[in-house]
Short mmCIF file of C-alpha atoms in Angstrom, two decimals:
data_model
loop_
_atom_site.label_atom_id
_atom_site.label_comp_id
_atom_site.label_asym_id
_atom_site.label_seq_id
_atom_site.Cartn_x
_atom_site.Cartn_y
_atom_site.Cartn_z
CA UNK W 161 16.42 -35.05 -18.87
CA UNK W 162 16.68 -33.94 -15.41
CA UNK W 163 17.96 -35.42 -12.70
CA UNK W 164 16.74 -35.00 -9.36
CA UNK W 165 18.70 -36.10 -6.24
CA UNK W 166 16.75 -35.55 -2.75
CA UNK W 167 17.80 -35.26 0.91
CA UNK W 168 16.73 -36.58 4.30
CA UNK W 169 16.22 -32.65 5.72
CA UNK W 170 13.11 -30.38 4.39
CA UNK W 171 12.93 -27.03 2.71
CA UNK W 172 12.79 -24.89 5.64
CA UNK W 173 16.24 -26.58 7.44
CA UNK W 174 17.84 -26.59 3.97
CA UNK W 175 17.70 -22.40 3.37
CA UNK W 176 18.48 -21.56 7.19
CA UNK W 177 22.13 -23.72 6.27
CA UNK W 178 22.61 -21.67 3.24
CA UNK W 179 21.92 -18.35 5.52
CA UNK W 180 24.38 -19.51 7.45
CA UNK W 181 26.82 -20.47 4.43
CA UNK W 182 25.95 -17.07 3.06
CA UNK W 183 26.67 -15.03 6.25
CA UNK W 184 29.49 -17.00 6.47
CA UNK W 185 31.31 -16.19 3.47
CA UNK W 186 30.18 -12.45 2.06
CA UNK W 187 31.03 -9.08 4.29
CA UNK W 188 28.08 -7.93 2.55
CA UNK W 189 24.09 -8.75 2.02
CA UNK W 190 21.24 -7.47 0.27
CA UNK W 191 18.33 -9.13 -1.60
CA UNK W 192 16.87 -8.10 -4.31
CA UNK W 193 12.69 -7.89 -4.05
CA UNK W 194 10.64 -7.10 -6.67
CA UNK W 195 7.37 -7.20 -4.68
CA UNK W 196 6.57 -10.90 -5.91
CA UNK W 197 5.54 -13.88 -3.78
CA UNK W 198 9.53 -15.18 -3.71
CA UNK W 199 10.81 -12.15 -2.80
CA UNK W 200 8.83 -11.69 -0.34
CA UNK W 201 9.36 -14.86 1.83
CA UNK W 202 13.19 -15.09 1.22
CA UNK W 203 13.04 -11.52 2.72
CA UNK W 204 10.64 -12.31 6.13
CA UNK W 205 13.39 -15.75 6.47
CA UNK W 206 16.35 -13.33 6.08
CA UNK W 207 15.37 -11.41 8.52
CA UNK W 208 14.42 -13.67 10.72
CA UNK W 209 17.72 -15.45 10.89
CA UNK W 210 19.54 -12.43 10.92
CA UNK W 211 17.88 -11.38 13.82
CA UNK W 212 18.12 -14.42 15.58
CA UNK W 213 21.78 -15.31 14.64
CA UNK W 214 23.37 -12.24 13.38
CA UNK W 215 21.55 -9.13 14.85
CA UNK W 216 24.59 -6.88 14.30
CA UNK W 217 25.22 -7.44 10.79
CA UNK W 218 23.18 -4.70 7.95
CA UNK W 219 20.88 -6.19 5.09
CA UNK W 220 21.05 -4.17 1.89
CA UNK W 221 17.46 -4.14 0.00
CA UNK W 222 17.57 -3.26 -3.83
CA UNK W 223 13.71 -2.80 -5.69
CA UNK W 224 13.88 -2.68 -8.89
CA UNK W 225 10.53 -0.55 -9.67
CA UNK W 226 9.26 -1.14 -12.76
CA UNK W 227 6.18 1.61 -12.79
CA UNK W 228 3.76 -0.19 -14.68
CA UNK W 229 2.38 -2.50 -11.78
CA UNK W 230 -0.30 -3.02 -9.68
CA UNK W 231 -1.90 -1.32 -6.91
CA UNK W 232 -1.23 -4.09 -4.59
CA UNK W 233 2.09 -4.08 -5.40
CA UNK W 234 2.83 -0.80 -4.93
CA UNK W 235 1.23 -1.10 -1.65
CA UNK W 236 2.93 -4.37 -0.33
CA UNK W 237 6.28 -2.84 -1.31
CA UNK W 238 5.41 0.50 0.19
CA UNK W 239 4.16 -1.50 3.34
CA UNK W 240 7.41 -3.17 3.69
CA UNK W 241 10.41 -0.57 3.36
CA UNK W 242 8.22 1.27 6.27
CA UNK W 243 8.36 -2.00 8.49
CA UNK W 244 12.28 -2.14 6.85
CA UNK W 245 12.02 1.35 8.53
CA UNK W 246 11.49 0.52 11.48
CA UNK W 247 13.45 -2.46 11.52
CA UNK W 248 16.94 -1.27 11.35
CA UNK W 249 20.41 -2.34 10.80
CA UNK W 250 18.57 -2.18 6.53
CA UNK W 251 20.11 -0.42 3.85
CA UNK W 252 17.17 0.45 1.46
CA UNK W 253 17.02 1.12 -2.14
CA UNK W 254 13.86 1.61 -3.95
CA UNK W 255 15.14 2.36 -8.00
CA UNK W 256 13.38 4.32 -10.09
CA UNK W 257 15.24 5.27 -12.95
CA UNK W 258 14.77 5.48 -16.68
CA UNK W 259 15.87 1.82 -17.99
CA UNK W 260 15.23 -0.56 -21.53
CA UNK W 261 12.80 -2.47 -20.59
CA UNK W 262 11.24 -5.71 -23.28
CA UNK W 263 7.89 -5.51 -24.51
CA UNK W 264 6.02 -8.59 -26.40
CA UNK W 265 3.57 -6.38 -27.64
CA UNK W 266 4.83 -4.35 -30.46
CA UNK W 267 6.25 -4.72 -33.41
CA UNK W 268 7.73 -1.62 -33.31
CA UNK W 269 8.73 -1.54 -30.08
CA UNK W 270 11.11 -3.75 -28.49
CA UNK W 271 11.52 -2.01 -25.40
CA UNK W 272 9.93 0.53 -22.68
CA UNK W 273 11.48 3.15 -19.96
CA UNK W 274 10.39 3.24 -17.55
CA UNK W 275 10.28 6.25 -15.87
CA UNK W 276 10.61 7.96 -18.63
CA UNK W 277 12.08 11.29 -17.66
CA UNK W 278 10.09 12.80 -21.31
CA UNK W 279 7.35 11.22 -20.55
CA UNK W 280 6.55 12.06 -17.15
CA UNK W 281 3.07 12.66 -17.65
CA UNK W 282 2.45 9.16 -19.47
CA UNK W 283 3.59 8.16 -16.34
CA UNK W 284 1.40 5.02 -14.82
CA UNK W 285 1.69 6.54 -11.22
CA UNK W 286 3.62 9.21 -9.37
CA UNK W 287 6.84 8.59 -8.15
CA UNK W 288 7.51 7.62 -4.59
CA UNK W 289 9.00 10.65 -2.85
CA UNK W 290 11.08 8.43 0.35
CA UNK W 291 14.60 8.69 1.17
CA UNK W 292 15.91 5.88 0.02
CA UNK W 293 14.12 6.78 -3.83
CA UNK W 294 16.93 6.95 -6.18
CA UNK W 295 16.15 8.44 -9.46
CA UNK W 296 18.21 10.48 -12.11
CA UNK W 297 18.40 13.21 -9.95
CA UNK W 298 20.55 11.30 -7.34
CA UNK W 299 21.75 7.98 -9.09
CA UNK W 300 24.29 5.02 -8.24
CA UNK W 301 27.64 5.09 -9.51
CA UNK W 302 27.45 2.53 -12.55
CA UNK W 303 24.39 3.86 -13.81
CA UNK W 304 23.94 4.37 -17.62
CA UNK W 305 20.94 6.41 -18.67
CA UNK W 306 18.47 3.75 -20.32
CA UNK W 307 20.60 1.25 -19.84
CA UNK W 308 19.08 -2.04 -19.97
CA UNK W 309 16.74 -4.05 -16.96
CA UNK W 310 19.39 -6.33 -16.12
CA UNK W 311 22.17 -4.31 -16.46
CA UNK W 312 20.88 -1.68 -14.28
CA UNK W 313 20.38 -5.27 -11.32
CA UNK W 314 23.92 -6.36 -12.39
CA UNK W 315 25.45 -3.03 -12.47
CA UNK W 316 23.74 -2.06 -9.14
CA UNK W 317 26.29 -5.16 -7.35
CA UNK W 318 29.05 -3.85 -8.15
CA UNK W 319 28.07 -0.88 -6.42
CA UNK W 320 26.51 -2.24 -3.65
CA UNK W 321 29.90 -3.66 -2.81
CA UNK W 322 32.19 -0.66 -3.68
CA UNK W 323 29.99 1.66 -1.56
CA UNK W 324 30.35 -1.08 1.20
CA UNK W 325 34.36 -1.89 1.72
CA UNK W 326 34.75 -3.58 -1.12
CA UNK W 327 34.24 -7.07 0.80
CA UNK W 328 32.94 -10.18 -0.97
CA UNK W 329 29.20 -9.17 -1.78
CA UNK W 330 26.18 -11.78 -2.51
CA UNK W 331 22.38 -10.34 -4.23
CA UNK W 332 19.90 -13.06 -2.99
CA UNK W 333 17.43 -13.62 -5.57
CA UNK W 334 13.95 -15.54 -4.77
CA UNK W 335 14.77 -17.33 -7.78
CA UNK W 336 13.09 -20.58 -7.78
CA UNK W 337 13.76 -23.96 -10.15
CA UNK W 338 10.51 -25.41 -10.97
CA UNK W 339 9.55 -22.11 -12.38
CA UNK W 340 10.73 -22.96 -15.54
CA UNK W 341 12.99 -24.81 -16.72
CA UNK W 342 15.31 -22.00 -18.05
CA UNK W 343 15.78 -21.07 -14.20
CA UNK W 344 16.43 -24.94 -13.53
CA UNK W 345 19.37 -24.46 -16.40
CA UNK W 346 20.79 -21.21 -14.78
CA UNK W 347 20.55 -22.80 -11.14
CA UNK W 348 22.00 -26.19 -11.97
CA UNK W 349 24.76 -23.96 -14.57
CA UNK W 350 28.16 -24.84 -12.11
CA UNK W 351 31.07 -23.17 -15.04
CA UNK W 352 30.71 -19.89 -12.50
CA UNK W 353 29.50 -21.69 -8.98
CA UNK W 354 31.17 -20.84 -5.54
CA UNK W 355 33.14 -23.26 -4.08
CA UNK W 356 31.48 -25.62 -5.65
CA UNK W 357 27.36 -24.49 -5.15
CA UNK W 358 25.17 -24.46 -7.72
CA UNK W 359 22.98 -21.56 -6.53
CA UNK W 360 25.67 -19.12 -6.33
CA UNK W 361 27.04 -17.75 -9.30
CA UNK W 362 29.66 -15.27 -10.55
CA UNK W 363 28.41 -11.57 -11.19
CA UNK W 364 31.35 -9.50 -11.66
CA UNK W 365 35.00 -9.83 -8.99
CA UNK W 366 33.66 -10.28 -5.68
CA UNK W 367 30.04 -9.81 -6.93
CA UNK W 368 27.45 -13.15 -6.77
CA UNK W 369 24.17 -14.01 -7.07
CA UNK W 370 22.09 -16.56 -4.47
CA UNK W 371 19.15 -18.18 -4.92
CA UNK W 372 18.69 -20.10 -1.55
CA UNK W 373 14.83 -21.41 -2.32
CA UNK W 374 16.20 -22.74 -5.60
CA UNK W 375 14.17 -26.52 -4.33
CA UNK W 376 11.54 -25.08 -3.18
CA UNK W 377 8.00 -25.50 -4.81
CA UNK W 378 4.51 -23.44 -4.95
CA UNK W 379 3.29 -25.15 -2.26
CA UNK W 380 6.27 -25.11 0.16
CA UNK W 381 6.44 -20.96 -0.29
CA UNK W 382 2.94 -20.52 0.98
CA UNK W 383 2.23 -22.93 3.46
CA UNK W 384 5.80 -21.04 5.23
CA UNK W 385 3.68 -17.63 4.54
CA UNK W 386 0.76 -19.16 6.72
CA UNK W 387 2.97 -21.30 9.26
CA UNK W 388 4.65 -18.15 9.32
CA UNK W 389 2.70 -15.59 9.06
CA UNK W 390 3.97 -13.37 7.09
CA UNK W 391 2.87 -10.42 4.80
CA UNK W 392 2.80 -10.83 1.21
CA UNK W 393 1.99 -9.26 -1.72
CA UNK W 394 -2.93 -9.33 -1.49
CA UNK W 395 -2.53 -9.40 -5.34
CA UNK W 396 -2.50 -13.15 -5.37
CA UNK W 397 -5.70 -13.14 -3.47
CA UNK W 398 -7.17 -10.84 -6.29
CA UNK W 399 -5.86 -14.08 -9.70
CA UNK W 400 -7.20 -16.54 -6.98
CA UNK W 401 -10.85 -15.21 -6.93
CA UNK W 402 -9.85 -14.25 -11.09
CA UNK W 403 -9.06 -18.03 -11.06
CA UNK W 404 -5.80 -17.82 -12.32
CA UNK W 405 -3.99 -20.79 -11.84
CA UNK W 406 -0.89 -20.51 -8.83
CA UNK W 407 1.39 -22.17 -11.05
CA UNK W 408 0.31 -18.18 -13.67
CA UNK W 409 0.64 -16.02 -10.79
CA UNK W 410 2.74 -13.44 -11.92
CA UNK W 411 3.99 -10.10 -10.36
CA UNK W 412 6.04 -8.69 -13.22
CA UNK W 413 6.43 -6.15 -15.80
CA UNK W 414 2.88 -6.72 -17.57
CA UNK W 415 4.12 -6.24 -20.78
CA UNK W 416 6.92 -8.82 -20.80
CA UNK W 417 6.89 -12.57 -22.34
CA UNK W 418 5.64 -14.08 -19.60
CA UNK W 419 2.95 -11.32 -18.49
CA UNK W 420 0.79 -10.28 -21.49
CA UNK W 421 -1.18 -13.26 -21.54
CA UNK W 422 -2.65 -12.09 -18.50
CA UNK W 423 -2.64 -8.04 -19.38
CA UNK W 424 -6.75 -8.19 -19.22
CA UNK W 425 -6.55 -9.14 -16.06
CA UNK W 426 -5.88 -5.29 -15.13
CA UNK W 427 -9.57 -4.02 -16.60
CA UNK W 428 -11.01 -6.10 -13.59
CA UNK W 429 -8.29 -6.28 -10.83
CA UNK W 430 -7.30 -2.21 -11.46
CA UNK W 431 -8.70 -0.81 -13.53
CA UNK W 432 -7.66 2.22 -12.61
CA UNK W 433 -4.39 1.35 -13.52
CA UNK W 434 -5.53 -0.20 -16.68
CA UNK W 435 -6.51 3.34 -17.80
CA UNK W 436 -2.53 4.35 -17.51
CA UNK W 437 -0.90 1.28 -18.92
CA UNK W 438 -3.30 2.01 -22.65
CA UNK W 439 -2.04 5.01 -23.11
CA UNK W 440 1.63 4.01 -21.75
CA UNK W 441 3.13 1.27 -23.48
CA UNK W 442 2.17 0.63 -27.67
CA UNK W 443 -0.53 -2.39 -28.21
CA UNK W 444 -1.49 -3.01 -24.48
CA UNK W 445 -5.07 -2.58 -25.63
CA UNK W 446 -4.33 -5.32 -28.11
CA UNK W 447 -2.64 -6.91 -26.37
CA UNK W 448 -5.42 -7.26 -23.54
CA UNK W 449 -7.89 -8.28 -26.02
CA UNK W 450 -5.91 -11.08 -27.72
CA UNK W 451 -3.05 -12.21 -25.54
CA UNK W 452 -4.60 -15.52 -25.27
CA UNK W 453 -5.61 -15.77 -28.86
CA UNK W 454 -4.02 -16.77 -32.27
CA UNK W 455 -3.65 -12.97 -33.10
CA UNK W 456 -0.53 -12.85 -30.84
CA UNK W 457 0.50 -15.98 -31.96
CA UNK W 458 -0.80 -18.09 -28.77
CA UNK W 459 -2.98 -21.92 -30.15
CA UNK W 460 -3.28 -23.37 -33.31
CA UNK W 461 -1.38 -20.76 -35.65
CA UNK W 462 -2.55 -21.58 -39.42
CA UNK W 463 -0.36 -21.25 -42.55
CA UNK W 464 -1.84 -18.42 -45.33
CA UNK W 465 -2.64 -21.05 -48.61
CA UNK W 466 -0.23 -20.78 -50.55
CA UNK W 467 3.10 -20.64 -48.24
CA UNK W 468 5.60 -22.40 -47.07
CA UNK W 469 6.52 -21.54 -43.21
CA UNK W 470 10.05 -19.96 -44.71
CA UNK W 471 8.17 -18.03 -46.73
CA UNK W 472 5.69 -16.53 -44.80
CA UNK W 473 8.53 -15.62 -41.88
CA UNK W 474 10.73 -14.12 -45.05
CA UNK W 475 7.40 -12.46 -45.92
CA UNK W 476 6.74 -11.12 -42.39
CA UNK W 477 10.44 -10.04 -41.92
CA UNK W 478 9.84 -7.78 -44.66
CA UNK W 479 6.66 -6.15 -42.75
CA UNK W 480 9.13 -4.62 -40.12
CA UNK W 481 10.96 -2.21 -39.23
CA UNK W 482 14.34 -2.60 -39.87
CA UNK W 483 15.68 -2.40 -37.01
CA UNK W 484 13.68 -5.08 -36.04
CA UNK W 485 13.73 -6.91 -38.83
CA UNK W 486 17.84 -7.16 -38.43
CA UNK W 487 17.58 -8.24 -35.06
CA UNK W 488 15.88 -11.03 -35.89
CA UNK W 489 17.60 -12.36 -38.93
CA UNK W 490 20.65 -11.99 -36.50
CA UNK W 491 19.09 -14.58 -34.27
CA UNK W 492 17.57 -16.57 -36.84
CA UNK W 493 21.05 -17.00 -38.49
CA UNK W 494 22.41 -17.94 -35.52
CA UNK W 495 20.65 -20.73 -34.79
CA UNK W 496 20.44 -22.22 -38.31
CA UNK W 497 24.54 -21.77 -38.15
CA UNK W 498 24.72 -23.53 -34.68
CA UNK W 499 22.18 -26.47 -36.05
CA UNK W 500 24.40 -26.84 -39.28
CA UNK W 501 27.70 -26.82 -37.83
CA UNK W 502 27.29 -27.50 -33.78
CA UNK W 503 24.33 -28.97 -33.18
CA UNK W 504 22.29 -29.58 -29.62
CA UNK W 505 22.14 -32.29 -27.57
CA UNK W 506 19.30 -34.46 -28.06
CA UNK W 507 18.17 -37.84 -26.12
CA UNK W 508 18.33 -40.83 -28.29
CA UNK W 509 14.52 -41.85 -28.40
CA UNK W 510 14.59 -38.39 -30.33
CA UNK W 511 17.25 -38.76 -32.89
CA UNK W 512 15.81 -42.07 -33.53
CA UNK W 513 12.62 -40.25 -34.03
CA UNK W 514 13.63 -38.04 -36.45
CA UNK W 515 15.57 -40.91 -37.81
CA UNK W 516 12.69 -42.38 -38.51
CA UNK W 517 10.88 -39.65 -39.94
CA UNK W 518 13.31 -39.64 -42.54
CA UNK W 519 15.29 -36.16 -41.55
CA UNK W 520 18.63 -35.74 -42.73
CA UNK W 521 21.38 -35.70 -39.13
CA UNK W 522 24.43 -36.60 -38.17
CA UNK W 523 26.04 -36.92 -34.64
CA UNK W 524 28.54 -34.94 -34.22
CA UNK W 525 30.27 -35.51 -30.77
CA UNK W 526 28.80 -34.82 -26.93
CA UNK W 527 27.01 -32.18 -25.47
CA UNK W 528 28.70 -31.01 -21.96
CA UNK W 529 24.96 -28.68 -22.03
CA UNK W 530 22.84 -31.96 -20.96
CA UNK W 531 22.99 -33.58 -17.69
CA UNK W 532 23.10 -37.11 -19.56
CA UNK W 533 25.73 -35.98 -22.12
CA UNK W 534 23.31 -36.67 -24.79
CA UNK W 535 24.24 -36.65 -28.42
CA UNK W 536 24.98 -33.42 -30.63
CA UNK W 537 23.03 -33.89 -33.29
CA UNK W 538 23.86 -31.29 -36.88
CA UNK W 539 20.92 -30.97 -39.90
CA UNK W 540 22.68 -31.78 -42.81
CA UNK W 541 21.08 -29.46 -45.55
CA UNK W 542 17.83 -27.16 -45.66
CA UNK W 543 16.65 -26.48 -41.81
CA UNK W 544 13.23 -28.39 -41.70
CA UNK W 545 10.16 -26.09 -42.98
CA UNK W 546 8.71 -27.24 -39.76
CA UNK W 547 8.89 -30.64 -37.37
CA UNK W 548 5.44 -31.19 -36.59
CA UNK W 549 5.88 -35.60 -37.65
CA UNK W 550 7.99 -35.08 -33.94
CA UNK W 551 6.00 -35.84 -31.37
CA UNK W 552 9.25 -36.59 -28.86
CA UNK W 553 10.30 -33.03 -28.26
CA UNK W 554 9.70 -29.49 -29.63
CA UNK W 555 13.55 -28.59 -29.50
CA UNK W 556 14.82 -29.08 -32.95
CA UNK W 557 14.99 -25.53 -35.13
CA UNK W 558 12.19 -25.32 -38.03
CA UNK W 559 11.06 -22.33 -39.53
CA UNK W 560 8.21 -22.45 -37.94
CA UNK W 561 9.49 -21.87 -35.07
CA UNK W 562 11.52 -19.14 -36.42
CA UNK W 563 7.59 -17.55 -38.06
CA UNK W 564 5.88 -17.88 -34.41
CA UNK W 565 9.22 -15.52 -32.59
CA UNK W 566 7.97 -13.46 -35.05
CA UNK W 567 3.62 -14.11 -34.81
CA UNK W 568 4.35 -13.63 -31.10
CA UNK W 569 6.82 -9.90 -31.33
CA UNK W 570 9.08 -12.99 -29.51
CA UNK W 571 12.12 -10.27 -29.71
CA UNK W 572 13.97 -12.13 -28.01
CA UNK W 573 12.91 -15.62 -29.53
CA UNK W 574 12.77 -17.75 -26.55
CA UNK W 575 10.24 -20.32 -28.73
CA UNK W 576 13.71 -21.21 -30.11
CA UNK W 577 15.27 -21.49 -27.15
CA UNK W 578 17.61 -18.02 -26.42
CA UNK W 579 18.22 -17.52 -23.66
CA UNK W 580 16.88 -13.88 -22.34
CA UNK W 581 20.48 -12.78 -21.92
CA UNK W 582 22.72 -10.89 -24.74
CA UNK W 583 26.60 -10.38 -25.43
CA UNK W 584 27.47 -6.28 -23.42
CA UNK W 585 27.75 -4.19 -26.76
CA UNK W 586 24.80 -6.04 -28.38
CA UNK W 587 22.48 -4.36 -25.32
CA UNK W 588 24.33 -0.85 -25.67
CA UNK W 589 23.95 -1.33 -28.72
CA UNK W 590 20.43 -2.25 -29.40
CA UNK W 591 19.32 0.64 -27.16
CA UNK W 592 21.96 3.85 -28.28
CA UNK W 593 20.86 3.34 -32.05
CA UNK W 594 17.31 4.52 -31.41
CA UNK W 595 18.14 7.03 -28.41
CA UNK W 596 21.46 8.19 -29.71
CA UNK W 597 20.58 11.57 -29.65
CA UNK W 598 19.00 11.38 -26.27
CA UNK W 599 22.11 10.30 -24.91
CA UNK W 600 24.22 12.71 -26.33
CA UNK W 601 21.89 15.47 -24.89
CA UNK W 602 22.75 13.20 -21.41
#
């Protein structure tokens, strides 16, 4: 259950107040600009605030380029950077470095590598040649060859701090809580908050990330763009004409979990880029054709005759490459151990629903990760094969949920409630295992 509090000020007044707090608290400020509507709006709002109140301050702009994207996104990013050159007072970083980026299109590849220096002939588009573009020829400190995309973004924060006098540094993100429960949970987690704020989180010593737009809605974003006449990525106009719902419009790597369902739009909106995508990542064409179908793990999956969900999951595991199979098994075991020993926090109506249907469960204290301090519930005996009879929630363990992870190529097991973040050593090992030879050569 999510509990929200409302204040008398509107979201625009709130973000201005947060900007004032950020400029007062942090010596170094930079923004992560993806080219999407949220980070684009945040950049425009930030620049407007700086012009009015802190014209002497320098703002950093960090763009992490994933190579495979709509032409409209590339144009918008290029136009924005040109405008920032004229603006002055901006440190520009357009990062085009090889990085491990998750793909949800193949059971044989967990990652693909934007700007892979060993596959230049397959690049979806030419790499921009501008003085502020960061490449393998001029990488920033703390970059490691083929490091994970999330690590690259975090390590850039350390670099920015060290290259700007080592003062307190904050990276501004265009994250909004209403985009997903996962983002809401990340924002309200106060464990690593800054001086009691829920929207500023610690990354490293004296390096923080902040989400000033965390309470904005989609309608707030577009109202602000219209009211202030801000520029934005025109891909959203094409999305609208293509009939895409406003909450499904994404500007991200086309191969990840949140984008693969809309991969087929590339054929219609950007056919030239589409032809490059097909040869860039294994499974791209299949994902475009079947991204919204049962073949990709969506909608009404049925169990093959003669199988339980447990036996079908084990059958599918046996068909996978050993490295990927080991990754799934490790996560499945972690989940089962959690639900047997620790337990997840569930609301009382869900607990009663489970008891009414004969599930063998017991209470195991209180969950500090739930707003209402719900009871933790552990399962006694085997994990259920499926929980289709429980309509009150999907957040309970079953072999069916594990099976869906495999069928959807959900390598991070988000279907089972795992977060995208992983332990540092696991990420390094996953990359090194496959590319040990290349790392040695570098």
